[in-house]
Amino acid sequence: MIAYFAKLIFKKYRPRIILVQEGGSDLARSCFFVLKQKFRVRLVHSAIECAFLLNEEPRSFSDRARALFDGVRLLLFSYRDYPEIMIIDGVSDEREMPFRSENVYACVTVRGFNKRAERVFGTAFSIVNGDDTGYKDDYSLRNKVHVISYGITKKSVRVKGEEPRMFHKDGVSGLYMKLLCEGTATPLFIPNCSMNHAKIALAGAALGIVFSLTPLEIARGLEEFGSCFA
């Protein structure tokens, strides 16, 4: 029943779907904090079908009953505060999703290629790691998807991080780097993060470019991303 409601709700509200692969919850949070600067966003780690009805995973029978009630309410009335974007983390089987793969707006990964995006033709974006050995410059042509690449060492990427290093200021440590994209250089200060978070932050920045966020909005979102580790 919940699956049926989820499909109807998706059809009515048409939130744009972002799939996060092989980056873990940190990558999903990076994308979330960037996009929430401009959009209503919901981050989903599990219970995908219920996520279209609730903002949390149902843990009991009463939770599931409430999900069904909310499903009816969402269908009968129009809610302007319903999420515009759903970021779904860790989908291993497309049969888990209450929508078809062609409804996916973008896929984000920390690798240089994206198997799921290769099956999503049309308007799908694939956010990939240009520094990964699996990345090829003709990826977009071979797979018929709109590729936005990010990286640090490779020059040809669309979104580039330059001079990454650790900083310590006012008792707070974190990651600093220059964000090069859209012809601008923007300083990024991401508190409570290490060099291991550099590619994750750039992936979130690349997704922000897809959604036409400004570099300053992206920088603000990544600063909030770092603050969640405090």
PDB file of C-alpha atoms in Angstrom, residues 35-189:
ATOM      1  CA  LEU A  35      21.329  22.124  -2.669  1.00  0.00           C
ATOM      2  CA  LYS A  36      19.419  23.246   0.432  1.00  0.00           C
ATOM      3  CA  GLN A  37      20.849  26.727  -0.085  1.00  0.00           C
ATOM      4  CA  LYS A  38      18.323  27.201  -2.868  1.00  0.00           C
ATOM      5  CA  PHE A  39      15.812  24.329  -2.825  1.00  0.00           C
ATOM      6  CA  ARG A  40      13.597  22.260  -0.549  1.00  0.00           C
ATOM      7  CA  VAL A  41      15.574  19.038  -0.232  1.00  0.00           C
ATOM      8  CA  ARG A  42      14.987  15.723   1.505  1.00  0.00           C
ATOM      9  CA  LEU A  43      17.849  13.300   2.199  1.00  0.00           C
ATOM     10  CA  VAL A  44      16.910   9.617   2.194  1.00  0.00           C
ATOM     11  CA  HIS A  45      19.170   6.840   3.487  1.00  0.00           C
ATOM     12  CA  SER A  46      16.635   4.002   3.684  1.00  0.00           C
ATOM     13  CA  ALA A  47      12.923   3.174   3.468  1.00  0.00           C
ATOM     14  CA  ILE A  48      12.780   4.841   0.064  1.00  0.00           C
ATOM     15  CA  GLU A  49       9.068   4.348  -0.559  1.00  0.00           C
ATOM     16  CA  CYS A  50       8.168   5.818   2.838  1.00  0.00           C
ATOM     17  CA  ALA A  51      10.407   8.815   2.166  1.00  0.00           C
ATOM     18  CA  PHE A  52       7.881  10.164  -0.316  1.00  0.00           C
ATOM     19  CA  LEU A  53       5.315  10.212   2.495  1.00  0.00           C
ATOM     20  CA  LEU A  54       7.384  10.963   5.612  1.00  0.00           C
ATOM     21  CA  ASN A  55      10.612  12.736   6.456  1.00  0.00           C
ATOM     22  CA  GLU A  56      11.775   9.811   8.584  1.00  0.00           C
ATOM     23  CA  GLU A  57      11.994   6.028   8.521  1.00  0.00           C
ATOM     24  CA  PRO A  58       8.913   4.294  10.028  1.00  0.00           C
ATOM     25  CA  ARG A  59       9.951   2.095  12.956  1.00  0.00           C
ATOM     26  CA  SER A  60       6.613   0.758  14.149  1.00  0.00           C
ATOM     27  CA  PHE A  61       3.116  -0.102  13.013  1.00  0.00           C
ATOM     28  CA  SER A  62       1.878   3.304  14.142  1.00  0.00           C
ATOM     29  CA  ASP A  63       4.584   4.976  12.038  1.00  0.00           C
ATOM     30  CA  ARG A  64       3.445   3.070   8.962  1.00  0.00           C
ATOM     31  CA  ALA A  65      -0.173   3.956   9.680  1.00  0.00           C
ATOM     32  CA  ARG A  66       0.835   7.609   9.937  1.00  0.00           C
ATOM     33  CA  ALA A  67       2.683   7.267   6.621  1.00  0.00           C
ATOM     34  CA  LEU A  68      -0.502   6.053   4.955  1.00  0.00           C
ATOM     35  CA  PHE A  69      -2.480   8.903   6.513  1.00  0.00           C
ATOM     36  CA  ASP A  70       0.087  11.420   5.306  1.00  0.00           C
ATOM     37  CA  GLY A  71      -0.030   9.814   1.866  1.00  0.00           C
ATOM     38  CA  VAL A  72      -3.766  10.410   1.617  1.00  0.00           C
ATOM     39  CA  ARG A  73      -3.310  13.991   2.816  1.00  0.00           C
ATOM     40  CA  LEU A  74      -0.567  14.679   0.254  1.00  0.00           C
ATOM     41  CA  LEU A  75      -2.755  13.348  -2.540  1.00  0.00           C
ATOM     42  CA  LEU A  76      -5.904  15.204  -1.535  1.00  0.00           C
ATOM     43  CA  PHE A  77      -4.211  18.554  -0.972  1.00  0.00           C
ATOM     44  CA  SER A  78      -1.282  20.343  -2.581  1.00  0.00           C
ATOM     45  CA  TYR A  79       1.596  21.225  -0.261  1.00  0.00           C
ATOM     46  CA  ARG A  80       3.955  23.951  -1.413  1.00  0.00           C
ATOM     47  CA  ASP A  81       6.591  22.881   1.092  1.00  0.00           C
ATOM     48  CA  TYR A  82       6.900  19.361  -0.366  1.00  0.00           C
ATOM     49  CA  PRO A  83      10.553  18.651  -1.292  1.00  0.00           C
ATOM     50  CA  GLU A  84      11.626  19.811  -4.734  1.00  0.00           C
ATOM     51  CA  ILE A  85      14.582  17.414  -4.677  1.00  0.00           C
ATOM     52  CA  MET A  86      15.037  13.941  -3.191  1.00  0.00           C
ATOM     53  CA  ILE A  87      18.620  12.801  -2.578  1.00  0.00           C
ATOM     54  CA  ILE A  88      18.602   9.016  -2.270  1.00  0.00           C
ATOM     55  CA  ASP A  89      21.683   7.341  -0.837  1.00  0.00           C
ATOM     56  CA  GLY A  90      22.734   3.753  -1.404  1.00  0.00           C
ATOM     57  CA  VAL A  91      20.160   2.265  -3.774  1.00  0.00           C
ATOM     58  CA  SER A  92      21.553  -1.129  -4.764  1.00  0.00           C
ATOM     59  CA  ASP A  93      18.511  -2.416  -6.643  1.00  0.00           C
ATOM     60  CA  GLU A  94      16.385  -0.251  -8.928  1.00  0.00           C
ATOM     61  CA  ARG A  95      13.358  -2.351  -8.001  1.00  0.00           C
ATOM     62  CA  GLU A  96      13.492  -0.602  -4.612  1.00  0.00           C
ATOM     63  CA  MET A  97      12.597   2.709  -6.235  1.00  0.00           C
ATOM     64  CA  PRO A  98       8.978   3.860  -6.663  1.00  0.00           C
ATOM     65  CA  PHE A  99       9.931   5.516  -9.967  1.00  0.00           C
ATOM     66  CA  ARG A 100      11.542   4.459 -13.214  1.00  0.00           C
ATOM     67  CA  SER A 101      15.218   5.023 -13.931  1.00  0.00           C
ATOM     68  CA  GLU A 102      14.440   7.628 -16.599  1.00  0.00           C
ATOM     69  CA  ASN A 103      12.957   9.813 -13.849  1.00  0.00           C
ATOM     70  CA  VAL A 104      16.393  10.186 -12.242  1.00  0.00           C
ATOM     71  CA  TYR A 105      17.721  13.719 -12.726  1.00  0.00           C
ATOM     72  CA  ALA A 106      21.322  13.100 -11.696  1.00  0.00           C
ATOM     73  CA  CYS A 107      23.654  10.417 -10.353  1.00  0.00           C
ATOM     74  CA  VAL A 108      26.646  11.275  -8.150  1.00  0.00           C
ATOM     75  CA  THR A 109      29.619   9.029  -7.469  1.00  0.00           C
ATOM     76  CA  VAL A 110      33.189   9.250  -6.173  1.00  0.00           C
ATOM     77  CA  ARG A 111      34.350   7.056  -9.042  1.00  0.00           C
ATOM     78  CA  GLY A 112      35.250   7.968 -12.602  1.00  0.00           C
ATOM     79  CA  PHE A 113      32.269   6.226 -14.130  1.00  0.00           C
ATOM     80  CA  ASN A 114      28.696   5.515 -13.138  1.00  0.00           C
ATOM     81  CA  LYS A 115      27.023   2.265 -14.140  1.00  0.00           C
ATOM     82  CA  ARG A 116      23.553   3.465 -13.229  1.00  0.00           C
ATOM     83  CA  ALA A 117      23.893   6.686 -15.211  1.00  0.00           C
ATOM     84  CA  GLU A 118      24.868   4.626 -18.238  1.00  0.00           C
ATOM     85  CA  ARG A 119      21.340   3.195 -18.152  1.00  0.00           C
ATOM     86  CA  VAL A 120      19.673   6.586 -17.704  1.00  0.00           C
ATOM     87  CA  PHE A 121      19.580   8.320 -21.068  1.00  0.00           C
ATOM     88  CA  GLY A 122      18.029  11.651 -21.991  1.00  0.00           C
ATOM     89  CA  THR A 123      18.337  14.512 -19.522  1.00  0.00           C
ATOM     90  CA  ALA A 124      20.276  12.686 -16.808  1.00  0.00           C
ATOM     91  CA  PHE A 125      23.450  14.193 -15.387  1.00  0.00           C
ATOM     92  CA  SER A 126      26.334  12.057 -14.205  1.00  0.00           C
ATOM     93  CA  ILE A 127      28.641  13.633 -11.603  1.00  0.00           C
ATOM     94  CA  VAL A 128      31.944  11.732 -11.736  1.00  0.00           C
ATOM     95  CA  ASN A 129      35.473  11.919 -10.334  1.00  0.00           C
ATOM     96  CA  GLY A 130      37.747  13.071 -13.149  1.00  0.00           C
ATOM     97  CA  ASP A 131      40.864  12.072 -11.182  1.00  0.00           C
ATOM     98  CA  ASP A 132      39.778   8.426 -10.987  1.00  0.00           C
ATOM     99  CA  THR A 133      41.608   5.995 -13.272  1.00  0.00           C
ATOM    100  CA  GLY A 134      38.258   4.786 -14.614  1.00  0.00           C
ATOM    101  CA  TYR A 135      37.385   8.206 -16.037  1.00  0.00           C
ATOM    102  CA  LYS A 136      37.747   8.822 -19.775  1.00  0.00           C
ATOM    103  CA  ASP A 137      37.456  12.166 -21.554  1.00  0.00           C
ATOM    104  CA  ASP A 138      34.914  10.748 -24.022  1.00  0.00           C
ATOM    105  CA  TYR A 139      32.692   9.400 -21.222  1.00  0.00           C
ATOM    106  CA  SER A 140      29.822  11.700 -22.177  1.00  0.00           C
ATOM    107  CA  LEU A 141      29.843  10.677 -25.837  1.00  0.00           C
ATOM    108  CA  ARG A 142      30.085   6.964 -25.124  1.00  0.00           C
ATOM    109  CA  ASN A 143      27.274   6.880 -22.576  1.00  0.00           C
ATOM    110  CA  LYS A 144      24.847   9.542 -23.847  1.00  0.00           C
ATOM    111  CA  VAL A 145      24.626  11.344 -20.515  1.00  0.00           C
ATOM    112  CA  HIS A 146      25.537  14.884 -19.501  1.00  0.00           C
ATOM    113  CA  VAL A 147      28.774  14.475 -17.561  1.00  0.00           C
ATOM    114  CA  ILE A 148      29.997  16.980 -14.984  1.00  0.00           C
ATOM    115  CA  SER A 149      33.485  15.977 -13.878  1.00  0.00           C
ATOM    116  CA  TYR A 150      35.311  17.190 -10.785  1.00  0.00           C
ATOM    117  CA  GLY A 151      38.812  16.687  -9.469  1.00  0.00           C
ATOM    118  CA  ILE A 152      42.047  18.126  -8.166  1.00  0.00           C
ATOM    119  CA  THR A 153      44.889  16.799 -10.303  1.00  0.00           C
ATOM    120  CA  LYS A 154      43.292  16.702 -13.764  1.00  0.00           C
ATOM    121  CA  LYS A 155      43.137  19.975 -15.728  1.00  0.00           C
ATOM    122  CA  SER A 156      40.183  19.148 -17.979  1.00  0.00           C
ATOM    123  CA  VAL A 157      37.561  18.691 -15.241  1.00  0.00           C
ATOM    124  CA  ARG A 158      34.550  21.028 -15.110  1.00  0.00           C
ATOM    125  CA  VAL A 159      34.795  21.659 -11.352  1.00  0.00           C
ATOM    126  CA  LYS A 160      38.315  21.809  -9.943  1.00  0.00           C
ATOM    127  CA  GLY A 161      39.751  22.052  -6.456  1.00  0.00           C
ATOM    128  CA  GLU A 162      43.105  23.814  -6.271  1.00  0.00           C
ATOM    129  CA  GLU A 163      45.708  24.067  -3.505  1.00  0.00           C
ATOM    130  CA  PRO A 164      43.871  21.868  -0.977  1.00  0.00           C
ATOM    131  CA  ARG A 165      45.369  22.049   2.488  1.00  0.00           C
ATOM    132  CA  MET A 166      44.417  21.914   6.134  1.00  0.00           C
ATOM    133  CA  PHE A 167      43.810  25.139   8.061  1.00  0.00           C
ATOM    134  CA  HIS A 168      43.472  26.078  11.714  1.00  0.00           C
ATOM    135  CA  LYS A 169      41.689  29.305  12.602  1.00  0.00           C
ATOM    136  CA  ASP A 170      40.029  30.548  15.785  1.00  0.00           C
ATOM    137  CA  GLY A 171      40.278  27.122  17.374  1.00  0.00           C
ATOM    138  CA  VAL A 172      38.703  25.341  14.395  1.00  0.00           C
ATOM    139  CA  SER A 173      40.541  22.999  12.036  1.00  0.00           C
ATOM    140  CA  GLY A 174      39.349  22.057   8.595  1.00  0.00           C
ATOM    141  CA  LEU A 175      39.933  21.903   4.864  1.00  0.00           C
ATOM    142  CA  TYR A 176      40.754  24.846   2.624  1.00  0.00           C
ATOM    143  CA  MET A 177      40.921  24.905  -1.173  1.00  0.00           C
ATOM    144  CA  LYS A 178      40.083  27.127  -4.117  1.00  0.00           C
ATOM    145  CA  LEU A 179      36.979  26.163  -6.060  1.00  0.00           C
ATOM    146  CA  LEU A 180      37.477  26.785  -9.779  1.00  0.00           C
ATOM    147  CA  CYS A 181      34.254  26.654 -11.777  1.00  0.00           C
ATOM    148  CA  GLU A 182      32.189  28.786 -14.132  1.00  0.00           C
ATOM    149  CA  GLY A 183      35.210  31.015 -14.743  1.00  0.00           C
ATOM    150  CA  THR A 184      35.598  32.023 -11.100  1.00  0.00           C
ATOM    151  CA  ALA A 185      37.870  31.108  -8.191  1.00  0.00           C
ATOM    152  CA  THR A 186      36.105  30.907  -4.835  1.00  0.00           C
ATOM    153  CA  PRO A 187      37.818  30.082  -1.519  1.00  0.00           C
ATOM    154  CA  LEU A 188      36.302  27.156   0.361  1.00  0.00           C
ATOM    155  CA  PHE A 189      36.648  26.827   4.121  1.00  0.00           C
TER     156      PHE A 189
END
